[in-house]
């Protein structure tokens, strides 16, 4: 069960719009093919209500309504009414899985709590809602009040419910405890379906999920990019890869090749950047940096593992920088269709190492420029040159740009306004390219780096990612002025285009 839209949205600072939630739900069910989705907590807000309604309307049209779940509370009619109006048919009822929570938060006895739960389950059944039950703080309950946990489980397993969900609410379990606690629970109730819900507070989410499944859990709760409250939940992508590679006898429905695209969509919608070293979905995790590794890849794939990028819809890349050797550069040249002699290759390698030493980022798309520069050759023909421009910026008036660009033999001039100077520049550029019936590629990422130290006249590096055909192309500009560096990066893109 994927809970990106409920527990994942509990990441501090994240709020998905209704249409973003619908898009993520559609991707997860139709492309990634997870079995179930938890899409919201009941009663949270009007916006959340609208989002659930949008998802249930779509799911009902596609025969998927039984896959849409909503977290609800032991609150008499309130959650049931909310769910009913939102069109949801599966509730994940939040009950207390430790005596500590029951006594100090709800201030109830087990008998009172069970009576309240029974009433909610009966009412849900009358409304045609099927019920799963969370035992919140179950992990601490197993440590500190196991008698209460088993009393609750004796009660729950006699109720007309589908699944019991065992959360490590605060992510405090070790892998060994995850195994032990799940096993003792599953063994005692062999006919009951149990889900295990791991959090990542000690970075043990994936390991704990693996142990939970080994111990007999029938389902897992995961989130895209490991989003979730505090340190997040066990991440979908790595947990699936771990299960596929280390427990092949356990089958899931998830399609590995769709995991990266859903991860990028969730990154964009949530605004939470994926760390570049995040397993499977981080930008750099399939990039060989060290020259020795790139060399070994050519020799019998010495540095390959089962974790091949193509499994996840990704590609192996070879970084350019001070630890590059000839093999890194050759790999990039091959992609660009450029061949160099041994001597030329040595000179280009040397220049890339020097740039890397100066902490400059070198992208594969910089290579033709570096080659022209180092070899004084014409590896790249400058067909497009930004000749002149004027950019304005003022208070309370829209920024504007006028620019003159030479394309081939012809010079074009256009003006435009925009939301910022660069946007105005791009709008003017689009007008010029419209005259050539050429659409400019979509800008998919824009990052600006300045060296640490806080100097405002420092060199500023802008790296822009463009979507050209089915490729992501990165171009780089470097100048003490941020807009100028962005314009340099744009000119490089125009020449590559
Ligand atoms: C493991 C998890 O991640 S659980 C995540 C649960 N989801 C959420 O909390 C969603 C976001 N929450 C909210 O929007 C709000 O907290 C609401 C709408 C649920 C409730 O809001 P409020 O009425 O303002 O209550 P508030 O948030 O201050 O406190 C929670 C109340 O719920 C009670 N409560 C706690 N657990 C439960 C439960 N499982 N069932 C019913 N009530 C509960 C608390 O005792 C407290 O009641 P009290 O005020 O009578 O002492």
Coordinates of C-alpha atoms and ligand atoms in Angstrom, one line a residue:
X1 CA 0.0 0.0 0.0
X2 CA 1.4 3.4 -1.0
X3 CA 0.7 6.1 1.5
X4 CA 2.5 9.0 -0.2
X5 CA -0.7 11.0 -0.3
X6 CA -1.5 10.5 3.4
X7 CA 1.6 9.8 5.5
X8 CA 3.9 11.2 2.8
X9 CA 2.0 14.5 2.8
X10 CA 2.7 14.7 6.5
X11 CA 6.2 15.8 5.5
X12 CA 6.6 19.2 7.0
X13 CA 5.9 22.0 4.5
X14 CA 4.2 19.7 1.9
X15 CA 0.6 20.1 0.7
X16 CA -0.5 18.6 -2.6
X17 CA -3.4 20.2 -4.5
X18 CA -6.4 18.1 -5.5
X19 CA -5.2 17.7 -9.1
X20 CA -1.7 16.9 -8.0
X21 CA -3.1 14.2 -5.7
X22 CA -5.2 12.8 -8.6
X23 CA -2.2 12.7 -10.9
X24 CA 0.0 10.9 -8.4
X25 CA -2.8 8.4 -7.6
X26 CA -3.3 7.7 -11.3
X27 CA 0.4 7.1 -11.8
X28 CA 0.8 4.9 -8.8
X29 CA -2.2 2.7 -9.7
X30 CA -1.9 2.6 -13.4
X31 CA 1.8 2.8 -14.1
X32 CA 3.6 1.7 -11.0
X33 CA 0.8 -0.7 -10.2
X34 CA 0.8 -0.6 -6.4
X35 CA -2.1 -2.6 -5.0
X36 CA -3.7 0.0 -2.7
X37 CA -3.4 3.8 -2.0
X38 CA -4.0 5.6 1.3
X39 CA -5.0 9.1 0.0
X40 CA -5.8 11.2 3.1
X41 CA -6.8 11.4 6.7
X42 CA -10.5 12.1 7.3
X43 CA -11.7 15.5 8.6
X44 CA -8.5 17.3 7.8
X45 CA -9.8 20.2 5.6
X46 CA -12.1 21.1 2.7
X47 CA -9.2 20.9 0.3
X48 CA -8.5 17.4 1.4
X49 CA -12.1 16.5 1.0
X50 CA -12.2 17.8 -2.6
X51 CA -9.0 15.9 -3.3
X52 CA -10.5 12.6 -2.0
X53 CA -13.7 13.2 -4.0
X54 CA -11.7 13.8 -7.2
X55 CA -9.8 10.6 -6.7
X56 CA -12.8 8.5 -5.7
X57 CA -14.8 9.8 -8.8
X58 CA -12.0 8.8 -11.1
X59 CA -11.4 5.5 -9.3
X60 CA -15.1 4.6 -9.5
X61 CA -15.1 5.2 -13.2
X62 CA -12.1 2.8 -13.6
X63 CA -13.3 0.1 -11.2
X64 CA -10.6 0.9 -8.7
X65 CA -12.6 2.3 -5.8
X66 CA -11.7 -0.6 -3.5
X67 CA -8.1 0.4 -3.8
X68 CA -8.6 3.9 -2.3
X69 CA -8.2 4.1 1.5
X70 CA -8.7 6.9 4.0
X71 CA -7.3 7.1 7.5
X72 CA -10.1 7.6 10.0
X73 CA -10.5 8.1 13.8
X74 CA -12.4 6.5 16.6
X75 CA -14.8 9.4 16.6
X76 CA -18.4 8.0 16.3
X77 CA -20.0 9.3 13.2
X78 CA -17.6 12.1 12.2
X79 CA -15.0 10.2 10.0
X80 CA -17.7 7.9 8.6
X81 CA -19.8 10.8 7.4
X82 CA -16.7 12.6 5.9
X83 CA -15.7 9.5 4.0
X84 CA -19.2 8.8 2.8
X85 CA -19.6 12.3 1.4
X86 CA -16.1 12.0 -0.2
X87 CA -17.2 8.7 -1.9
X88 CA -14.5 6.5 -0.2
X89 CA -15.3 2.9 0.6
X90 CA -12.3 1.7 2.6
X91 CA -11.3 3.1 6.0
X92 CA -8.1 2.6 7.9
X93 CA -9.2 3.1 11.4
X94 CA -6.6 4.6 13.8
X95 CA -6.8 2.8 17.1
X96 CA -4.3 2.7 19.9
X97 CA -1.6 0.0 19.8
X98 CA 0.1 0.9 23.2
X99 CA -1.3 1.3 26.6
X100 CA 0.8 4.4 26.9
X101 CA -1.1 6.2 24.1
X102 CA -4.4 4.8 25.1
X103 CA -4.1 6.0 28.7
X104 CA -2.4 9.4 28.1
X105 CA -3.9 10.5 24.8
X106 CA -7.4 9.1 24.7
X107 CA -7.6 8.7 28.5
X108 CA -9.7 5.6 28.2
X109 CA -9.6 2.0 29.5
X110 CA -9.1 -0.9 27.0
X111 CA -12.7 -1.9 27.5
X112 CA -14.0 1.7 26.7
X113 CA -11.7 1.9 23.6
X114 CA -12.8 -1.5 22.3
X115 CA -16.5 -0.6 22.7
X116 CA -15.9 2.7 20.8
X117 CA -14.1 0.8 18.0
X118 CA -16.9 -1.9 17.8
X119 CA -19.4 0.9 17.3
X120 CA -17.4 2.5 14.5
X121 CA -16.9 -0.8 12.7
X122 CA -20.7 -1.7 13.0
X123 CA -21.7 1.7 11.6
X124 CA -19.1 1.5 8.8
X125 CA -20.5 -1.9 7.8
X126 CA -24.0 -0.5 7.7
X127 CA -22.7 2.2 5.3
X128 CA -21.0 -0.4 3.1
X129 CA -17.5 0.7 4.1
X130 CA -14.9 -2.0 4.6
X131 CA -12.5 -1.5 7.5
X132 CA -8.8 -2.0 8.1
X133 CA -7.4 -1.1 11.5
X134 CA -4.2 0.6 12.5
X135 CA -2.7 -0.2 16.0
X136 CA -0.9 3.1 16.4
X137 CA 2.4 2.9 18.4
X138 CA 2.3 -0.9 18.1
X139 CA 6.1 -1.1 18.2
X140 CA 6.3 0.6 21.5
X141 CA 3.3 -1.4 22.7
X142 CA 5.1 -4.6 21.9
X143 CA 8.0 -3.4 24.0
X144 CA 6.2 -1.9 27.0
X145 CA 2.6 -3.3 27.1
X146 CA 2.5 -6.6 25.1
X147 CA -0.5 -7.8 27.2
X148 CA -2.5 -4.9 26.0
X149 CA -1.4 -5.4 22.4
X150 CA -2.5 -9.0 22.4
X151 CA -5.8 -8.1 24.2
X152 CA -6.5 -5.6 21.4
X153 CA -5.5 -8.2 18.7
X154 CA -7.8 -10.8 20.3
X155 CA -10.6 -8.3 20.1
X156 CA -9.8 -7.0 16.6
X157 CA -9.4 -10.5 15.0
X158 CA -12.9 -11.3 16.1
X159 CA -14.3 -8.2 14.3
X160 CA -15.5 -8.1 10.6
X161 CA -12.4 -6.3 9.4
X162 CA -10.0 -6.9 6.5
X163 CA -6.5 -6.0 7.6
X164 CA -4.6 -5.1 10.7
X165 CA -1.8 -2.6 10.3
X166 CA 1.2 -2.7 12.5
X167 CA 3.0 0.6 12.6
X168 CA 6.4 1.4 14.0
X169 CA 5.0 4.9 14.4
X170 CA 8.1 6.5 15.7
X171 CA 10.6 4.4 13.6
X172 CA 12.3 3.1 16.8
X173 CA 12.5 -0.7 16.0
X174 CA 15.7 -2.5 15.1
X175 CA 15.6 -5.0 12.2
X176 CA 15.8 -7.9 14.7
X177 CA 12.8 -6.5 16.7
X178 CA 10.8 -5.9 13.6
X179 CA 11.3 -9.6 12.7
X180 CA 10.5 -10.8 16.3
X181 CA 7.4 -8.6 16.8
X182 CA 5.9 -9.2 13.4
X183 CA 6.6 -13.0 13.7
X184 CA 5.0 -13.3 17.2
X185 CA 1.9 -11.4 16.0
X186 CA 1.5 -13.3 12.7
X187 CA 2.1 -16.7 14.3
X188 CA -0.6 -16.1 16.9
X189 CA -3.2 -15.1 14.3
X190 CA -2.4 -17.2 11.2
X191 CA -5.6 -16.4 9.3
X192 CA -5.3 -12.7 9.7
X193 CA -3.8 -10.3 7.1
X194 CA -1.2 -8.0 8.6
X195 CA 0.5 -4.9 7.1
X196 CA 3.7 -3.6 8.5
X197 CA 4.4 0.2 8.4
X198 CA 8.0 1.2 8.9
X199 CA 9.4 4.7 9.6
X200 CA 12.9 5.8 8.9
X201 CA 14.0 7.7 12.0
X202 CA 17.2 5.6 12.4
X203 CA 17.6 5.1 8.6
X204 CA 16.4 1.5 9.2
X205 CA 13.1 1.8 7.3
X206 CA 14.0 -0.5 4.4
X207 CA 15.8 -3.0 6.6
X208 CA 12.8 -3.1 9.0
X209 CA 10.4 -3.5 6.1
X210 CA 12.5 -6.4 4.7
X211 CA 12.5 -8.1 8.2
X212 CA 8.7 -7.5 8.5
X213 CA 8.1 -9.4 5.3
X214 CA 10.5 -12.2 6.2
X215 CA 8.6 -12.6 9.4
X216 CA 5.4 -13.1 7.5
X217 CA 3.8 -9.6 7.1
X218 CA 1.4 -9.7 4.1
X219 CA 1.6 -6.1 3.1
X220 CA 3.9 -3.0 3.5
X221 CA 3.1 0.7 3.7
X222 CA 5.6 2.7 1.6
X223 CA 5.9 6.2 0.2
X224 CA 7.5 7.7 -2.9
X225 CA 10.9 9.1 -2.1
X226 CA 10.4 8.0 1.5
X227 CA 8.4 11.1 2.2
X228 CA 6.6 11.3 5.6
X229 CA 6.6 12.9 9.0
X230 CA 10.1 13.5 10.6
X231 CA 12.6 11.3 8.7
X232 CA 9.8 9.8 6.6
X233 CA 8.6 6.3 5.8
X234 CA 10.3 3.3 4.2
X235 CA 10.8 4.4 0.6
X236 CA 8.9 2.6 -2.2
X237 CA 11.7 2.3 -4.7
X238 CA 14.5 0.9 -2.5
X239 CA 12.1 -1.4 -0.6
X240 CA 10.8 -2.9 -3.8
X241 CA 14.3 -3.4 -5.2
X242 CA 15.4 -5.0 -1.9
X243 CA 12.4 -7.4 -1.9
X244 CA 13.0 -8.3 -5.6
X245 CA 16.7 -9.0 -5.1
X246 CA 16.9 -10.4 -1.6
X247 CA 13.5 -12.2 -1.2
X248 CA 12.7 -13.3 -4.8
X249 CA 10.1 -15.8 -3.5
X250 CA 8.0 -12.8 -2.5
X251 CA 6.2 -11.3 -5.4
X252 CA 4.9 -7.7 -5.7
X253 CA 2.9 -6.1 -8.5
X254 CA 5.1 -3.0 -8.6
X255 CA 6.8 -2.2 -12.0
X256 CA 10.3 -1.2 -11.2
X257 CA 10.7 0.7 -14.5
X258 CA 8.0 3.2 -13.5
X259 CA 9.5 4.1 -10.1
X260 CA 11.8 6.9 -11.3
X261 CA 9.1 8.9 -13.2
X262 CA 6.7 8.8 -10.2
X263 CA 9.6 9.9 -8.0
X264 CA 10.3 12.9 -10.2
X265 CA 6.7 13.9 -10.3
X266 CA 6.4 13.7 -6.5
X267 CA 9.6 15.7 -6.2
X268 CA 8.2 18.4 -8.4
X269 CA 4.7 18.5 -6.8
X270 CA 6.1 18.4 -3.2
X271 CA 9.0 20.8 -3.7
X272 CA 11.1 18.3 -1.6
X273 CA 14.3 17.8 -3.6
X274 CA 15.5 14.2 -3.8
X275 CA 19.1 14.0 -2.4
X276 CA 21.4 13.2 -5.3
X277 CA 22.7 10.1 -3.5
X278 CA 19.2 8.7 -2.7
X279 CA 19.3 5.0 -3.7
X280 CA 17.7 4.3 -7.1
X281 CA 16.1 7.7 -7.7
X282 CA 18.9 10.2 -6.8
X283 CA 20.5 12.0 -9.7
X284 CA 24.0 10.5 -9.1
X285 CA 23.3 7.0 -8.1
X286 CA 24.0 5.5 -11.6
X287 CA 26.9 7.8 -12.4
X288 CA 30.4 6.5 -12.3
X289 CA 32.8 9.2 -11.1
X290 CA 36.1 7.5 -10.6
X291 CA 38.3 6.9 -13.6
X292 CA 39.1 3.4 -12.4
X293 CA 35.4 2.5 -12.3
X294 CA 34.7 3.8 -15.7
X295 CA 37.7 1.9 -17.1
X296 CA 36.4 -1.3 -15.3
X297 CA 33.0 -0.9 -16.9
X298 CA 34.6 -1.4 -20.3
X299 CA 36.5 -4.5 -19.1
X300 CA 33.9 -7.2 -18.5
X301 CA 31.5 -4.9 -16.6
X302 CA 33.7 -5.2 -13.5
X303 CA 31.8 -2.5 -11.6
X304 CA 28.3 -3.5 -12.5
X305 CA 25.9 -5.0 -9.9
X306 CA 22.4 -6.4 -10.1
X307 CA 21.2 -2.9 -9.6
X308 CA 21.2 -1.9 -13.3
X309 CA 19.9 1.6 -14.1
X310 CA 17.7 0.3 -17.0
X311 CA 15.6 -1.7 -14.5
X312 CA 14.4 1.6 -13.1
X313 CA 14.0 3.4 -16.4
X314 CA 17.4 5.1 -16.0
X315 CA 20.8 5.2 -17.7
X316 CA 24.4 4.8 -16.5
X317 CA 26.3 8.1 -16.8
X318 CA 30.0 9.0 -16.5
X319 CA 30.8 12.1 -14.6
X320 CA 33.4 14.7 -15.7
X321 CA 35.6 16.2 -13.1
X322 CA 38.9 15.9 -11.3
X323 CA 38.6 12.2 -10.7
X324 CA 37.8 11.5 -14.3
X325 CA 40.1 9.4 -16.4
X326 CA 40.2 8.8 -20.1
X327 CA 37.5 6.2 -19.9
X328 CA 34.9 8.7 -18.4
X329 CA 35.6 11.1 -21.2
X330 CA 35.5 8.5 -23.9
X331 CA 32.2 7.3 -22.7
X332 CA 30.8 10.8 -23.0
X333 CA 32.4 11.4 -26.4
X334 CA 30.8 8.2 -27.7
X335 CA 27.3 9.6 -26.8
X336 CA 28.1 12.8 -28.6
X337 CA 29.5 11.0 -31.7
X338 CA 33.0 12.6 -31.3
X339 CA 36.3 10.7 -31.8
X340 CA 39.6 12.1 -30.6
X341 CA 43.2 10.9 -31.0
X342 CA 45.1 9.6 -27.9
X343 CA 47.0 12.9 -27.7
X344 CA 43.9 15.0 -28.0
X345 CA 42.1 12.9 -25.4
X346 CA 45.0 13.4 -23.0
X347 CA 44.8 17.2 -23.4
X348 CA 41.0 17.3 -23.0
X349 CA 41.2 15.0 -19.9
X350 CA 43.8 17.4 -18.4
X351 CA 41.6 20.4 -18.9
X352 CA 38.6 18.7 -17.3
X353 CA 40.8 17.8 -14.3
X354 CA 41.9 21.4 -14.0
X355 CA 38.3 22.6 -14.2
X356 CA 37.3 20.1 -11.5
X357 CA 40.1 21.2 -9.3
X358 CA 38.7 24.7 -9.5
X359 CA 35.4 23.2 -8.2
X360 CA 33.6 23.9 -11.5
X361 CA 30.9 21.5 -12.6
X362 CA 31.5 20.0 -16.1
X363 CA 28.5 18.6 -17.9
X364 CA 28.7 16.3 -20.8
X365 CA 27.2 19.0 -23.0
X366 CA 30.3 21.2 -22.1
X367 CA 32.6 18.8 -23.8
X368 CA 32.3 20.2 -27.4
X369 CA 33.2 23.6 -26.0
X370 CA 36.1 22.3 -24.0
X371 CA 37.4 20.4 -27.1
X372 CA 37.2 23.5 -29.3
X373 CA 39.0 25.5 -26.6
X374 CA 41.7 23.0 -25.9
X375 CA 42.4 21.9 -29.4
X376 CA 41.6 25.2 -31.0
X377 CA 39.4 23.2 -33.3
X378 CA 35.8 23.6 -34.5
X379 CA 34.3 20.7 -32.5
X380 CA 31.2 22.9 -32.2
X381 CA 30.1 25.4 -34.8
X382 CA 28.7 28.5 -33.2
X383 CA 25.6 28.9 -35.4
X384 CA 23.7 30.9 -32.8
X385 CA 25.1 33.9 -31.0
X386 CA 23.3 36.3 -28.7
X387 CA 24.8 39.5 -30.0
X388 CA 23.2 42.3 -27.9
X389 CA 20.6 42.7 -25.2
X390 CA 19.0 45.1 -22.8
X391 CA 17.3 43.8 -19.7
X392 CA 15.3 46.0 -17.4
X393 CA 14.3 45.4 -13.8
X394 CA 12.2 47.9 -11.8
X395 CA 9.8 48.1 -8.9
X396 CA 6.1 47.6 -9.8
X397 CA 6.8 47.3 -13.5
X398 CA 7.2 44.0 -15.4
X399 CA 10.8 43.2 -16.4
X400 CA 11.4 43.4 -20.1
X401 CA 14.1 42.3 -22.6
X402 CA 15.2 43.4 -26.0
X403 CA 17.6 41.1 -27.8
X404 CA 19.5 40.7 -31.0
X405 CA 20.5 37.1 -32.0
X406 CA 22.4 35.9 -35.0
X407 CA 21.2 32.6 -36.3
X408 CA 23.3 31.4 -39.2
X409 CA 23.7 34.5 -41.4
X410 CA 20.6 36.3 -40.3
X411 CA 20.2 38.7 -37.4
X412 CA 16.8 38.9 -35.5
X413 CA 15.6 41.4 -33.0
X414 CA 12.6 41.1 -30.6
X415 CA 11.3 42.4 -27.3
X416 CA 9.2 40.9 -24.6
X417 CA 8.1 41.1 -21.0
X418 CA 8.3 38.4 -18.4
X419 CA 8.0 37.5 -14.7
X420 CA 11.7 38.1 -14.3
X421 CA 14.6 39.3 -16.5
X422 CA 15.4 35.8 -17.6
X423 CA 11.8 35.0 -18.3
X424 CA 11.5 38.2 -20.4
X425 CA 14.7 37.1 -22.3
X426 CA 13.2 33.7 -23.0
X427 CA 9.9 35.2 -24.1
X428 CA 11.8 37.4 -26.6
X429 CA 13.8 34.4 -27.8
X430 CA 10.6 32.4 -28.3
X431 CA 9.3 35.1 -30.5
X432 CA 12.4 34.9 -32.7
X433 CA 12.2 31.1 -32.9
X434 CA 8.5 31.3 -33.7
X435 CA 9.6 33.1 -36.9
X436 CA 11.7 30.0 -37.7
X437 CA 8.7 27.7 -36.8
X438 CA 10.9 26.1 -34.1
X439 CA 9.7 25.4 -30.6
X440 CA 12.3 25.9 -27.8
X441 CA 12.8 22.9 -25.5
X442 CA 11.2 22.9 -22.1
X443 CA 13.3 24.0 -19.2
X444 CA 12.9 21.3 -16.6
X445 CA 15.5 22.4 -14.0
X446 CA 17.4 25.5 -13.2
X447 CA 20.1 25.6 -10.5
X448 CA 22.4 28.4 -9.5
X449 CA 25.5 27.9 -7.4
X450 CA 27.9 30.4 -6.0
X451 CA 31.1 29.4 -4.1
X452 CA 30.7 29.5 -0.3
X453 CA 31.9 32.7 1.3
X454 CA 29.1 35.1 0.7
X455 CA 30.8 37.5 -1.7
X456 CA 28.2 39.1 -4.1
X457 CA 30.8 39.5 -6.9
X458 CA 31.7 35.8 -6.8
X459 CA 31.4 33.8 -10.0
X460 CA 28.0 32.3 -10.3
X461 CA 27.3 29.1 -12.1
X462 CA 23.9 28.4 -13.7
X463 CA 23.1 24.9 -14.8
X464 CA 19.9 24.5 -16.9
X465 CA 18.3 21.2 -17.7
X466 CA 16.3 21.1 -21.0
X467 CA 14.1 18.4 -22.3
X468 CA 15.2 17.8 -25.9
X469 CA 13.4 14.9 -27.5
X470 CA 13.7 12.0 -25.0
X471 CA 16.9 13.4 -23.5
X472 CA 17.7 15.6 -20.6
X473 CA 20.4 18.0 -21.7
X474 CA 22.3 20.2 -19.2
X475 CA 24.0 23.3 -20.2
X476 CA 26.2 25.6 -18.0
X477 CA 27.0 29.2 -17.9
X478 CA 29.6 30.9 -15.6
X479 CA 29.7 34.7 -14.9
X480 CA 29.7 37.1 -12.0
X481 CA 26.2 38.0 -13.0
X482 CA 23.5 35.4 -12.5
X483 CA 21.4 36.4 -15.5
X484 CA 24.4 36.5 -17.8
X485 CA 25.4 33.0 -16.8
X486 CA 21.8 31.8 -17.5
X487 CA 22.0 33.5 -21.0
X488 CA 25.3 31.7 -21.6
X489 CA 23.8 28.4 -20.7
X490 CA 20.9 29.2 -23.0
X491 CA 23.1 30.1 -25.9
X492 CA 24.8 26.7 -25.6
X493 CA 21.5 25.0 -25.7
X494 CA 20.5 26.9 -28.8
X495 CA 23.7 25.6 -30.5
X496 CA 23.2 22.0 -29.4
X497 CA 19.6 22.3 -30.6
Ligands
LIG1 C1 0.4 7.6 12.7 C2 -0.1 8.8 12.1 O1 0.6 9.4 11.4 S1 -1.6 9.2 12.5 C3 -2.0 10.6 11.5 C4 -3.3 11.0 11.8 N1 -3.7 12.1 10.9 C5 -3.7 13.3 11.3 O2 -3.5 13.7 12.4 C6 -4.2 14.2 10.2 C7 -4.1 15.7 10.6 N2 -4.9 16.0 11.7 C8 -5.8 16.9 11.8 O3 -6.2 17.5 10.8 C9 -6.5 17.2 13.1 O4 -5.6 16.8 14.1 C10 -7.9 16.5 13.3 C11 -8.8 17.0 12.3 C12 -7.7 15.0 13.1 C13 -8.4 16.7 14.7 O5 -8.3 18.0 15.0 P1 -8.7 18.7 16.4 O6 -10.1 18.3 16.6 O7 -8.3 20.1 16.3 O8 -7.9 17.9 17.5 P2 -6.3 18.0 17.8 O9 -5.5 17.8 16.6 O10 -5.9 19.1 18.7 O11 -6.1 16.7 18.8 C14 -6.4 15.5 18.5 C15 -7.6 14.9 19.2 O12 -7.8 13.6 18.7 C16 -7.7 12.7 19.7 N3 -7.2 11.4 19.2 C17 -6.0 11.0 19.1 N4 -6.0 9.8 18.5 C18 -7.2 9.5 18.2 C19 -7.9 8.4 17.5 N5 -7.2 7.4 17.1 N6 -9.2 8.4 17.3 C20 -9.9 9.5 17.8 N7 -9.4 10.5 18.4 C21 -8.0 10.5 18.6 C22 -6.8 13.3 20.8 O13 -7.0 12.7 22.0 C23 -7.3 14.7 20.7 O14 -8.6 14.8 21.4 P3 -8.9 15.8 22.6 O15 -8.7 17.2 22.0 O16 -10.3 15.5 23.0 O17 -7.9 15.6 23.7

